[in-house]
Coordinates of C-alpha atoms and ligand atoms in Angstrom, one line a residue:
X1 CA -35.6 -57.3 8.2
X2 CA -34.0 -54.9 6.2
X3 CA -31.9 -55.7 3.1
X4 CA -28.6 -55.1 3.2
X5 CA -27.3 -52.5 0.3
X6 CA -23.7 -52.7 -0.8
X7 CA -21.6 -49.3 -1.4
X8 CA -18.5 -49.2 -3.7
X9 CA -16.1 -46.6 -3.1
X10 CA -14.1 -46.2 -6.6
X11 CA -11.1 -44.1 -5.4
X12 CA -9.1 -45.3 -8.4
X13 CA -11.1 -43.8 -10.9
X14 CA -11.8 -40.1 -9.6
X15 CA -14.0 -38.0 -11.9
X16 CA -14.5 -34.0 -12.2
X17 CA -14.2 -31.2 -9.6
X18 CA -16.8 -30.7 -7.9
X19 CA -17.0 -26.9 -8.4
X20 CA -17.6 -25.0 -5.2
X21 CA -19.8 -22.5 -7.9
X22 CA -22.7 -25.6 -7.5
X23 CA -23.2 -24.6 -3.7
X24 CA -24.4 -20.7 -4.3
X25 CA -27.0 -18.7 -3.4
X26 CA -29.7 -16.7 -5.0
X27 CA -31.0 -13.1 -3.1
X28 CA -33.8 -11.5 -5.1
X29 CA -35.9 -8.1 -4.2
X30 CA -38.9 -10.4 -3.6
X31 CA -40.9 -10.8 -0.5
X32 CA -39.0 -10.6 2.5
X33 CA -35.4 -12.0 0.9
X34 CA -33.5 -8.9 0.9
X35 CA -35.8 -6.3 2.7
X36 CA -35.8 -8.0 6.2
X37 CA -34.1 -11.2 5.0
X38 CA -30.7 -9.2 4.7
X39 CA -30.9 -5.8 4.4
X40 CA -32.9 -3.9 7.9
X41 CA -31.0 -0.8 7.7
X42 CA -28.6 1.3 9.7
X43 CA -31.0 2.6 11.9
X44 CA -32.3 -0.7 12.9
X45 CA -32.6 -2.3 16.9
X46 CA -31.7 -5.4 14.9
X47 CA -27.6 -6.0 15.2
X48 CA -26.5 -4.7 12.1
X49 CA -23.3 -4.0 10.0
X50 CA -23.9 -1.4 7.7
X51 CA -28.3 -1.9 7.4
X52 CA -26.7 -5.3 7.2
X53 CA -28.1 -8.0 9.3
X54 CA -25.1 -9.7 11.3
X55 CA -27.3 -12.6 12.3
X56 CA -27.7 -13.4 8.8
X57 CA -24.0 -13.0 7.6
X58 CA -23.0 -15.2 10.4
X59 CA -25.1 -18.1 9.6
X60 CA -24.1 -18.0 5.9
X61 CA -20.6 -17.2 6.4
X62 CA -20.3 -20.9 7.6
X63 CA -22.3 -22.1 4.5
X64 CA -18.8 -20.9 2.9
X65 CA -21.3 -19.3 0.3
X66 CA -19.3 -19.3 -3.0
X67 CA -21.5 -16.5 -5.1
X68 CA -24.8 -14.8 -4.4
X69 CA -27.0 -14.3 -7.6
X70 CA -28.9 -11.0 -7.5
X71 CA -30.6 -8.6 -8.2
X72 CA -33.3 -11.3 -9.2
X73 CA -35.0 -13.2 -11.1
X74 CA -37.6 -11.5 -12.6
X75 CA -36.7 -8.0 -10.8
X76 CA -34.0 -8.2 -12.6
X77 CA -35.3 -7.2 -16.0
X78 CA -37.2 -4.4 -14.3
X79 CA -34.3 -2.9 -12.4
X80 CA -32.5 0.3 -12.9
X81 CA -29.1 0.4 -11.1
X82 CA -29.1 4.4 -10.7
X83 CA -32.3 4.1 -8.7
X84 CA -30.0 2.1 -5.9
X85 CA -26.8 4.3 -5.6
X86 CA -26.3 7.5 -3.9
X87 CA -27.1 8.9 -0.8
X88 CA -30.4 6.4 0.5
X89 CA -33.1 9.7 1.2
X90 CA -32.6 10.6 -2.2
X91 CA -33.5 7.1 -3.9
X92 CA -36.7 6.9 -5.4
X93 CA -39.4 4.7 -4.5
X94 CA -40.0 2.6 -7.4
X95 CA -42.5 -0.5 -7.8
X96 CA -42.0 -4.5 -8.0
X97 CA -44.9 -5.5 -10.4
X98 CA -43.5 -9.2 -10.1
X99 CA -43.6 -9.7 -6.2
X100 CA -46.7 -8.6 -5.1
X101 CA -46.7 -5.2 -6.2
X102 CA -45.4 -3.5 -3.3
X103 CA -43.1 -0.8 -3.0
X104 CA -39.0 -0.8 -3.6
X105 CA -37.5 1.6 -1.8
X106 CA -34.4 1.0 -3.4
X107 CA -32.6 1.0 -0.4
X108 CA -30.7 -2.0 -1.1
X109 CA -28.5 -1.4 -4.2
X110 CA -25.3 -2.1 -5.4
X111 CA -22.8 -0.7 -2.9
X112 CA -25.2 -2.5 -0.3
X113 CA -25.0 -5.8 -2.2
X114 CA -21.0 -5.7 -2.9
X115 CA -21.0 -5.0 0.8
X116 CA -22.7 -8.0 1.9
X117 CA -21.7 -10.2 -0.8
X118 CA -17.6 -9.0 1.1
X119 CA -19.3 -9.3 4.6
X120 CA -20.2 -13.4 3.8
X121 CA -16.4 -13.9 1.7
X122 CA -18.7 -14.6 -1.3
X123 CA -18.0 -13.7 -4.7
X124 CA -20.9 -11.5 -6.9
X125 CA -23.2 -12.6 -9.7
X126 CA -24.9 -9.9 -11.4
X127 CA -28.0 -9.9 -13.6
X128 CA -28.1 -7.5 -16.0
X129 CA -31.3 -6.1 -17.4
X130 CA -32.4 -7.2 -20.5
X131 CA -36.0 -7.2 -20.7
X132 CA -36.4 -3.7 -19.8
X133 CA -33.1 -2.0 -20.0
X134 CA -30.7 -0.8 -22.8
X135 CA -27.3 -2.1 -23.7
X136 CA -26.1 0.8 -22.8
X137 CA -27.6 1.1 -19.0
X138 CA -25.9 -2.4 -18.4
X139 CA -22.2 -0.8 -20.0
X140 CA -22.7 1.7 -17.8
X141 CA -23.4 -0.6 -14.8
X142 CA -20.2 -2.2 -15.2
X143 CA -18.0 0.6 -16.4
X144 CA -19.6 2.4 -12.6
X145 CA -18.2 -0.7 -11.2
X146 CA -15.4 -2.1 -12.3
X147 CA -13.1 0.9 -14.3
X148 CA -10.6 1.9 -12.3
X149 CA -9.5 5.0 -14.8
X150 CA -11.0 8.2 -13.5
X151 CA -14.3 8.4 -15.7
X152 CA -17.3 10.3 -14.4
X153 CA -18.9 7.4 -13.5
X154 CA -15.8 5.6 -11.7
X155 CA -15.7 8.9 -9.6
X156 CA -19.6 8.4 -9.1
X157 CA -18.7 5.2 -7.6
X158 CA -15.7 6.6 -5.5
X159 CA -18.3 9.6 -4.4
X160 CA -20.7 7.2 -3.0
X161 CA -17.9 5.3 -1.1
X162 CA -15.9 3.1 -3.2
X163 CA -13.1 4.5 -4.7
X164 CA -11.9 1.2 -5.7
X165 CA -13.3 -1.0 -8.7
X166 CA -15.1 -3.8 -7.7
X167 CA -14.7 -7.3 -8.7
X168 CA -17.8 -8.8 -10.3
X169 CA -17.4 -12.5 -10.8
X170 CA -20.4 -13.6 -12.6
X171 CA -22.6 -11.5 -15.5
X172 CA -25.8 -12.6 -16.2
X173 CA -27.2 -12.0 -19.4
X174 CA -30.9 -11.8 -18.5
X175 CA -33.1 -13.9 -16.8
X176 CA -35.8 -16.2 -18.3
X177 CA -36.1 -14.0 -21.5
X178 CA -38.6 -16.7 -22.8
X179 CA -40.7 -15.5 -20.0
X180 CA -40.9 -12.8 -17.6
X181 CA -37.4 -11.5 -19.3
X182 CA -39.1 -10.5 -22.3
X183 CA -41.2 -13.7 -23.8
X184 CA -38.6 -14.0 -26.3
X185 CA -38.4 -16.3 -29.0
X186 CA -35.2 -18.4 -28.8
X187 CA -33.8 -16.5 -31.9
X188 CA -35.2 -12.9 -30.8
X189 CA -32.7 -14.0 -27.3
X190 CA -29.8 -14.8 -29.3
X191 CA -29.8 -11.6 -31.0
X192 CA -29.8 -9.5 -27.7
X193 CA -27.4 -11.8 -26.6
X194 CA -24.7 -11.2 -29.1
X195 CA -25.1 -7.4 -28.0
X196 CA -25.2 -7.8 -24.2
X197 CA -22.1 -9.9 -24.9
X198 CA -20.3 -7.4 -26.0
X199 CA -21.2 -4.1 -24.3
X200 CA -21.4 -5.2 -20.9
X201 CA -17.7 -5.1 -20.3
X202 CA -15.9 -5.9 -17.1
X203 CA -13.0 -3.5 -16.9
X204 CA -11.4 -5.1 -13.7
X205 CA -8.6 -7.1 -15.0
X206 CA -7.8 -8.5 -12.1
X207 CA -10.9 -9.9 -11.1
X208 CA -12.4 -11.9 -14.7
X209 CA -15.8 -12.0 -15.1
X210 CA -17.5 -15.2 -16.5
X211 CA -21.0 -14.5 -18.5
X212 CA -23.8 -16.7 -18.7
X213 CA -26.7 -16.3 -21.6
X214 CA -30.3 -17.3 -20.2
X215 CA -30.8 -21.3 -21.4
X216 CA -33.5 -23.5 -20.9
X217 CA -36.8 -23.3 -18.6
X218 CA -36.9 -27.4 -17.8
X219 CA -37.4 -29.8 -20.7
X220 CA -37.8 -27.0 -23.4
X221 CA -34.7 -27.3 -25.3
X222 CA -35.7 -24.0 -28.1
X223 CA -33.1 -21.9 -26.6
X224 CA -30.5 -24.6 -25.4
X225 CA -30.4 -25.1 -29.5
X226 CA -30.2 -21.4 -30.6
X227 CA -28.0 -20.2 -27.9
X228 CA -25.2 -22.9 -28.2
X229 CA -25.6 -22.6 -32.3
X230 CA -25.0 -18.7 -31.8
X231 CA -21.6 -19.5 -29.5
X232 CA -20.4 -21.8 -32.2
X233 CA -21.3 -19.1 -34.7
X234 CA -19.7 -16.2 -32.5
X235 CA -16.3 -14.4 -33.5
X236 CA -14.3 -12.3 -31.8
X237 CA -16.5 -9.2 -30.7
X238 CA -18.4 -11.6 -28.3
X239 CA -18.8 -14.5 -26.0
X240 CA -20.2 -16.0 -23.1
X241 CA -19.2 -19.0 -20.4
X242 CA -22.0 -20.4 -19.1
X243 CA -25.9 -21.6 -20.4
X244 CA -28.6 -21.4 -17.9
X245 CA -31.2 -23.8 -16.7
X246 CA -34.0 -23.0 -14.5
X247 CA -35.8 -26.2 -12.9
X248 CA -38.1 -26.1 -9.8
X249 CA -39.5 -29.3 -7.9
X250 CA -42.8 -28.0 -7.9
X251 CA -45.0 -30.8 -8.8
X252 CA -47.6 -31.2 -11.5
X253 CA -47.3 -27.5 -13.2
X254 CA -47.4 -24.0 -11.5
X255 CA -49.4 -22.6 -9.7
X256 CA -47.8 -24.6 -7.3
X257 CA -49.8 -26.7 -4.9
X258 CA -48.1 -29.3 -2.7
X259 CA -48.2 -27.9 0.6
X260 CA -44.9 -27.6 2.8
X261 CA -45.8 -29.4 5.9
X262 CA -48.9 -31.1 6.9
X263 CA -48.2 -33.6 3.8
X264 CA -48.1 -37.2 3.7
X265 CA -45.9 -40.0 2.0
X266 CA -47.6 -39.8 -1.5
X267 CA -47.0 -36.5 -1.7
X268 CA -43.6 -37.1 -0.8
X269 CA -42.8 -39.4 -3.2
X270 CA -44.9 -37.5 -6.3
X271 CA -42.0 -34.3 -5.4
X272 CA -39.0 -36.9 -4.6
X273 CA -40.0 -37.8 -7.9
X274 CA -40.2 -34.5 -10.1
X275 CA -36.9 -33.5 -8.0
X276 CA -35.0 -36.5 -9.9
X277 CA -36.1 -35.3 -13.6
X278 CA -33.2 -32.7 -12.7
X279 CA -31.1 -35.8 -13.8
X280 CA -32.8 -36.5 -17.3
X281 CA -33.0 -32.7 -17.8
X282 CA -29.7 -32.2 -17.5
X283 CA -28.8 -35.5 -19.9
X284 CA -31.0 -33.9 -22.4
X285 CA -29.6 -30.4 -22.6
X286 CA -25.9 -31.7 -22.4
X287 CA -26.4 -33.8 -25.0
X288 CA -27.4 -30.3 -27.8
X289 CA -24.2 -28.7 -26.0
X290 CA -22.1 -31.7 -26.7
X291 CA -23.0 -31.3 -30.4
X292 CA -21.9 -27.8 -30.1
X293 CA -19.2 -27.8 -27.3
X294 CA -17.6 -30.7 -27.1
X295 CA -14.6 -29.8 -25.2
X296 CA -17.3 -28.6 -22.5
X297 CA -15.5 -24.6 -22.4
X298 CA -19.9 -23.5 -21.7
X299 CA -21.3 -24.5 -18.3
X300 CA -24.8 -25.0 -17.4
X301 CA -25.7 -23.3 -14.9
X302 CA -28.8 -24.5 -12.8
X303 CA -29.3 -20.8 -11.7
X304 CA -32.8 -21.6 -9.9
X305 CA -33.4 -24.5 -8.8
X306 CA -35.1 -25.9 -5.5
X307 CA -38.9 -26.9 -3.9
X308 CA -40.9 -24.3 -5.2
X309 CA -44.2 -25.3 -3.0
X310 CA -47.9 -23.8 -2.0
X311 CA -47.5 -20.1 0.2
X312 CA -47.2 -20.0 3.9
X313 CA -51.3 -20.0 4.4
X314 CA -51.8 -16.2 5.5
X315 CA -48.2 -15.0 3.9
X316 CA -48.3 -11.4 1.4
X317 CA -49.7 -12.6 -2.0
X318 CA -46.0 -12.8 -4.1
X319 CA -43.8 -13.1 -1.0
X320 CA -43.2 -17.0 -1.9
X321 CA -42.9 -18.4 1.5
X322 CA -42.7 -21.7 2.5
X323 CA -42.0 -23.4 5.3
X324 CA -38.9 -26.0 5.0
X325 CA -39.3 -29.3 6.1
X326 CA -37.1 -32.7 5.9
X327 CA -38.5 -33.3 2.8
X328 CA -36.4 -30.2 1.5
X329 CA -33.5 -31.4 2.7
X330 CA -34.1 -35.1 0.8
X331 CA -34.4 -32.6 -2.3
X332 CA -31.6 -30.6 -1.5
X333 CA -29.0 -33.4 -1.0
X334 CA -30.4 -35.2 -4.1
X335 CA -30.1 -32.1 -6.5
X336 CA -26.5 -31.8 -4.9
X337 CA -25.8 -35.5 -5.5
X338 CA -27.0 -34.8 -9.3
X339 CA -25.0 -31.5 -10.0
X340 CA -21.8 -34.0 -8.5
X341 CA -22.6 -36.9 -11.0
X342 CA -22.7 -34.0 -13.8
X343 CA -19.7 -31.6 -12.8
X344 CA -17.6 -32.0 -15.5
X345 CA -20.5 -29.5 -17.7
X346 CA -22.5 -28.5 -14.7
X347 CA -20.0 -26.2 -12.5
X348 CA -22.4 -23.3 -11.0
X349 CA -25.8 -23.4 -9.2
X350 CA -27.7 -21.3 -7.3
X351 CA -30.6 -23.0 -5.0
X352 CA -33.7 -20.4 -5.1
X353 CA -33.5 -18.8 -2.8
X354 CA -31.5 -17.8 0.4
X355 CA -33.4 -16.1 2.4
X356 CA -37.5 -16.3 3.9
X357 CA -38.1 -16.9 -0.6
X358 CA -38.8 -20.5 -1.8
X359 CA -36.7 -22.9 -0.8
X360 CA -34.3 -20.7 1.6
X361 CA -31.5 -21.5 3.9
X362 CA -32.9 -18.9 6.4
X363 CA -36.2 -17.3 8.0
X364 CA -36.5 -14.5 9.9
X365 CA -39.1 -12.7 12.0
X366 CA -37.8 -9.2 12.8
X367 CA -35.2 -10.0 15.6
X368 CA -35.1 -13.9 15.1
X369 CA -33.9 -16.3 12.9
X370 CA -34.0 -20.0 12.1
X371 CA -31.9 -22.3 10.1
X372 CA -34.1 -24.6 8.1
X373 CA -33.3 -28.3 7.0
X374 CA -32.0 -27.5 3.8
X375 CA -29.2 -24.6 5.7
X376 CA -28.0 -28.0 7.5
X377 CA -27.8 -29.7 4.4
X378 CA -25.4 -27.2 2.9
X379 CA -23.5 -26.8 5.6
X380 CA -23.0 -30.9 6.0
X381 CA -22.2 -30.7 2.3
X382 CA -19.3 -28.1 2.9
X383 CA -16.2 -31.0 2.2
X384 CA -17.5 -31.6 -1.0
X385 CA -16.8 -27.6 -2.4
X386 CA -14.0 -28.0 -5.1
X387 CA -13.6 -31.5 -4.2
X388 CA -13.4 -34.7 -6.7
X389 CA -16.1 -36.5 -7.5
X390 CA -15.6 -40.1 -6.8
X391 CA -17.6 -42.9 -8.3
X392 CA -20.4 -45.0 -5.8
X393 CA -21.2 -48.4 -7.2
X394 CA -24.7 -49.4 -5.5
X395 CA -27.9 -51.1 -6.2
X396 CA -30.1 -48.3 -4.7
X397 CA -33.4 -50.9 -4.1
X398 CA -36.9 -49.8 -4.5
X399 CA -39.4 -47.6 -2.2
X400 CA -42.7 -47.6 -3.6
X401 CA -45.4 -45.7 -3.1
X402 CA -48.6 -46.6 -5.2
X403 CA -47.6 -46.0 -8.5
X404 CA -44.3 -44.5 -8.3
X405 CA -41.1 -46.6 -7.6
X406 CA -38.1 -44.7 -6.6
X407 CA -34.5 -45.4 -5.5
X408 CA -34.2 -46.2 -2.0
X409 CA -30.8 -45.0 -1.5
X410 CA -29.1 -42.3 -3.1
X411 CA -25.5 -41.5 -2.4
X412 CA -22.1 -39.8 -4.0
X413 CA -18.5 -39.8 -2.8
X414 CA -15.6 -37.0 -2.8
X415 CA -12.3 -36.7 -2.6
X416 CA -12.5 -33.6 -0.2
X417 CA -9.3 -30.7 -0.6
X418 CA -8.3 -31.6 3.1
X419 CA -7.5 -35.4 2.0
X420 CA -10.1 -37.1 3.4
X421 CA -12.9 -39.3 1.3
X422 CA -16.3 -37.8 2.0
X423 CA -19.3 -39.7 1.7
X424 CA -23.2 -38.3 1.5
X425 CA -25.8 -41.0 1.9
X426 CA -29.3 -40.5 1.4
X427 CA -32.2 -42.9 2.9
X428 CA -35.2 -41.7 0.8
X429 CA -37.6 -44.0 2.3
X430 CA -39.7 -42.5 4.6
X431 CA -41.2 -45.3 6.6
X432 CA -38.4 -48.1 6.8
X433 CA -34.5 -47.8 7.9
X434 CA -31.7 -48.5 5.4
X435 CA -28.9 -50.4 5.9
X436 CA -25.2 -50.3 3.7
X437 CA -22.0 -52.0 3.6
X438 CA -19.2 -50.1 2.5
X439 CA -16.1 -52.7 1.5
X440 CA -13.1 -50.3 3.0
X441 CA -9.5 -50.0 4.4
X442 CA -10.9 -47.0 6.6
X443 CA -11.1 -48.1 10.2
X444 CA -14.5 -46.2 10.7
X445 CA -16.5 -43.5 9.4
X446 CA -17.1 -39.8 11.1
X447 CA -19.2 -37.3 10.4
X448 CA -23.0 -35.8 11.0
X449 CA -26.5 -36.9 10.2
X450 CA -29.7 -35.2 9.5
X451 CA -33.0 -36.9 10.5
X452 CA -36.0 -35.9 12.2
X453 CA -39.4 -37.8 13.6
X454 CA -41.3 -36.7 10.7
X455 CA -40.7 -36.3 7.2
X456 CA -42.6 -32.7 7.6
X457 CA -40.6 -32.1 10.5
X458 CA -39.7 -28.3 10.5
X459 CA -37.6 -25.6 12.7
X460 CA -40.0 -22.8 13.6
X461 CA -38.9 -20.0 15.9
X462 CA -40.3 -21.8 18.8
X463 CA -38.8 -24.9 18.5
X464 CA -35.5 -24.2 16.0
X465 CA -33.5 -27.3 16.6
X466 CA -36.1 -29.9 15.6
X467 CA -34.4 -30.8 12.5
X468 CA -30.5 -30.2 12.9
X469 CA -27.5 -32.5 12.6
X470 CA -25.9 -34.5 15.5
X471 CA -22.8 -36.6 15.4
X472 CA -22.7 -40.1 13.5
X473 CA -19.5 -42.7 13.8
X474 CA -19.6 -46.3 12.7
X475 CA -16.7 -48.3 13.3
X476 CA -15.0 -51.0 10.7
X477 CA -15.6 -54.3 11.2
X478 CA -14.2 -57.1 9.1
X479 CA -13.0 -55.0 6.4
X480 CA -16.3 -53.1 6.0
X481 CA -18.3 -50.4 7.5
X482 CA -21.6 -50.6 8.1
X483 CA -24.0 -47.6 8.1
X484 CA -27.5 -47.8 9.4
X485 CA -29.8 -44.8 8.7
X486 CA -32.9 -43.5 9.8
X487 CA -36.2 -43.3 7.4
X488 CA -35.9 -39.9 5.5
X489 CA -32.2 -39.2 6.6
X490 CA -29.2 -37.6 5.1
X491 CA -25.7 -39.0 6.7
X492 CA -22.4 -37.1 5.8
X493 CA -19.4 -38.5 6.9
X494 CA -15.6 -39.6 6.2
X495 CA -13.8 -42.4 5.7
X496 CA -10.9 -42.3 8.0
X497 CA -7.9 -44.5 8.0
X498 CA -7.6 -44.2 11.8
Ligands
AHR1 O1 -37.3 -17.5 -7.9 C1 -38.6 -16.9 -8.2 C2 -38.7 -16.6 -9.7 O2 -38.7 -17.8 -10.4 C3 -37.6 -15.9 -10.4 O3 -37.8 -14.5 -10.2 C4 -37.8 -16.2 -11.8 O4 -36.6 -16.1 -12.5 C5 -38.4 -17.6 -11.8 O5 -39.4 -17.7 -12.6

């Protein structure tokens, strides 16, 4: 008999926005993200717009994708924007020492990316390169794109198709510079900050440009301390908006070894687990930006974040694919449900990463394509973009499995921008049903719900609709609403008055 778990609604004490920014994307040259995942070419049998795969831009266009993060990651800091402009035969093959060594054609380059970041209404975030490049080669970047006087690189940019500037919403100021950015000391970071800062200048007025300065990797809080005490040192020649963190759900330490399917419930609840440190993590680095920022004007930014598990057995060595199970989605909504509990300081996110990479929305196999679990999770969770957050009272229960105890329940509430309150609900326990009670005026309760037979239930090519959402309702009775859920399910639905 399953206990019966009471959900408060508290509309009268809304909270912050919940910043559409928390819902975007991250497109690296790794693997088969971009090559294949995005980009096939002109030429290809595969419908394409542009080299640009129409399949793709469909699925995502309904994810209402708010920024794609690229080019990387770790490519980042090895990447040379001339090598990706001009005519495509005359780019030079260059290498990607990071993913698997293989070759980058360069094909894919910043007219390509503008063009797809347009073809999916989503707004650009640019890394620049700090590891390897100059302060100058990242002025020039963004002079090439964004000046609209008539210098020779603005009619570069116009040559090669784009006599317009383009609008660049996000700058980011290298990537993991404590590691494959550069292994820099916190203080040896803030220094190339404060010159990255300035230089890189966006010169499209009309379209402002927020910058974000690599933070934290997890728990480590060396650069949290020396990149906020640098902002609250900084004068006028230079500043920045937003403070990375970068935190995977990837188990007991890297190399990563929980596999993707084909897993049981402990090692469900050992990843459930690690996925829920995102909530201490982010209490701990909030509270050094509080002493610095206390008005909150920096953001964190959880630019990677996701299930970063063991490779598809028999993938390419550095291609980071996984298959994407239930379990993903469980660690998609709860990171979501996280971000949402933190919004006033953490307003931007990117999930790594979009396509056939980590923990991606999308796989492809030349012609086909799949959306995984974690796509259907984004897409249920489109009412809550640039909602506000409103407050759940609950006592979540306890699942336990050996050792670890974790919440049964998880689950936030949003006021969404078309009226309605939105509710996500999250059944973590992945052998018994969950029951709630919501106390409400609302005559019943529409929406979807995500569950599946197993909690390694995946889409594959062959059988793409395994885990996908269907229709839920529950009607009021008595003044309350009562929600029943599946094991390892994920309900999204409103409260309607009628
Ligand atoms: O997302 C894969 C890699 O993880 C990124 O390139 C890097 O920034 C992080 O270590």
């Amino acid at each position: 008999h399953a206990q019966t778990i009471a959900l408060k609604v508290e509309s009268d004490k809304p909270g912050a926005k919940i910043d559409r920014q928390l819902f975007g994307q991250f497109a690296e040259h790794l693997g088969r993200g971009v090559y294949e995942g995005v980009w096939v070419g002109p030429d290809s049998s595969i419908p394409n717009t542009r080299g640009i795969r129409n399949d793709v831009v469909a699925a995502l266009k309904e994810l209402r994708v708010p920024n794609v993060r690229w080019p990387g990651g770790c490519f980042a800091d090895e990447y040379h924007w001339r090598n990706g402009i001009g005519p495509l035969q005359d780019r030079p093959a260059t290498l990607n020492p990071n993913w698997g060594g293989v070759i980058e054609p360069n094909s894919f380059g910043t007219h390509e990316f503008m063009d797809f970041v347009q073809q999916i209404g989503a707004e650009a975030y640019i890394s620049v390169n700090v590891g390897s490049g100059t302060p100058q080669e990242a002025a020039d970047w963004f002079e090439y794109m964004t000046t609209d006087q008539p210098t020779t690189l603005a009619k570069q940019r116009a040559a090669n198709g784009h006599p317009e500037p383009y609008g660049i919403s996000f700058i980011g100021l290298g990537n993991e510079s404590w590691g494959c950015g550069g292994s820099m000391t916190p203080e040896e970071y803030a220094a190339q900050l404060r010159i990255y800062a300035r230089y890189t200048r966006n010169y499209n007025a009309r379209h402002p440009a927020l910058k974000i300065a690599v933070g934290p990797d997890s728990a480590e809080t060396g650069y949290t301390e020396a990149v906020m005490k640098a902002w609250k040192e900084r004068n006028w020649s230079w500043d920045f908006n937003g403070l990375s963190l970068h935190y995977y759900t990837v188990g007991a330490g890297f190399p990563p070894k929980f596999a993707a399917t084909g897993f049981g419930t402990s090692e469900y609840a050992t990843l459930i687990k690690y996925t829920l440190r995102m909530n201490e993590l982010l209490r701990t680095h909030e509270a050094i930006m509080d002493k610095y920022d206390p008005e909150k004007k920096i953001a964190l930014v959880v630019d990677e974040w996701g299930a970063w598990l063991a490779p598809t057995p028999g993938s390419k060595e550095g291609f980071l694919e996984q298959q994407n199970s239930v379990r993903d989605a469980i660690i998609a909504a709860l990171n979501i449900n996280i971000f949402a509990r933190h919004a006033d300081r953490v307003r931007m996110a990117n999930i790594a990463q979009m396509v056939n990479v980590l923990q991606a929305m999308i796989l492809t196999d030349q012609d086909k394509l799949v959306l995984t679990p974690t796509y259907h999770v984004f897409h249920m969770y489109v009412p809550f973009q640039d909602a506000t957050f409103v407050p759940v009272a609950f006592d979540a229960g306890t699942y336990v499995n050996g050792a670890i105890k974790l919440p049964k329940v998880d689950a936030i509430a949003a006021k969404g921008k078309d009226g309605k309150t939105w509710l996500s609900v999250t059944n973590i326990d992945p052998s018994a049903p969950a029951q709630l009670e919501i106390p409400t005026r609302a005559k019943r309760a529409a929406g979807r719900i995500l569950s599946a037979p197993k909690i390694d239930s995946v889409n594959t090519f062959a059988s793409p609709t395994t885990v996908a959402p269907k229709p839920y309702e529950a009607k009021a009775s008595s003044g309350k609403i009562t929600l029943k859920l599946p094991p390892h399910s994920i309900a999204v639905i409103a409260l309607e008055e009628q």
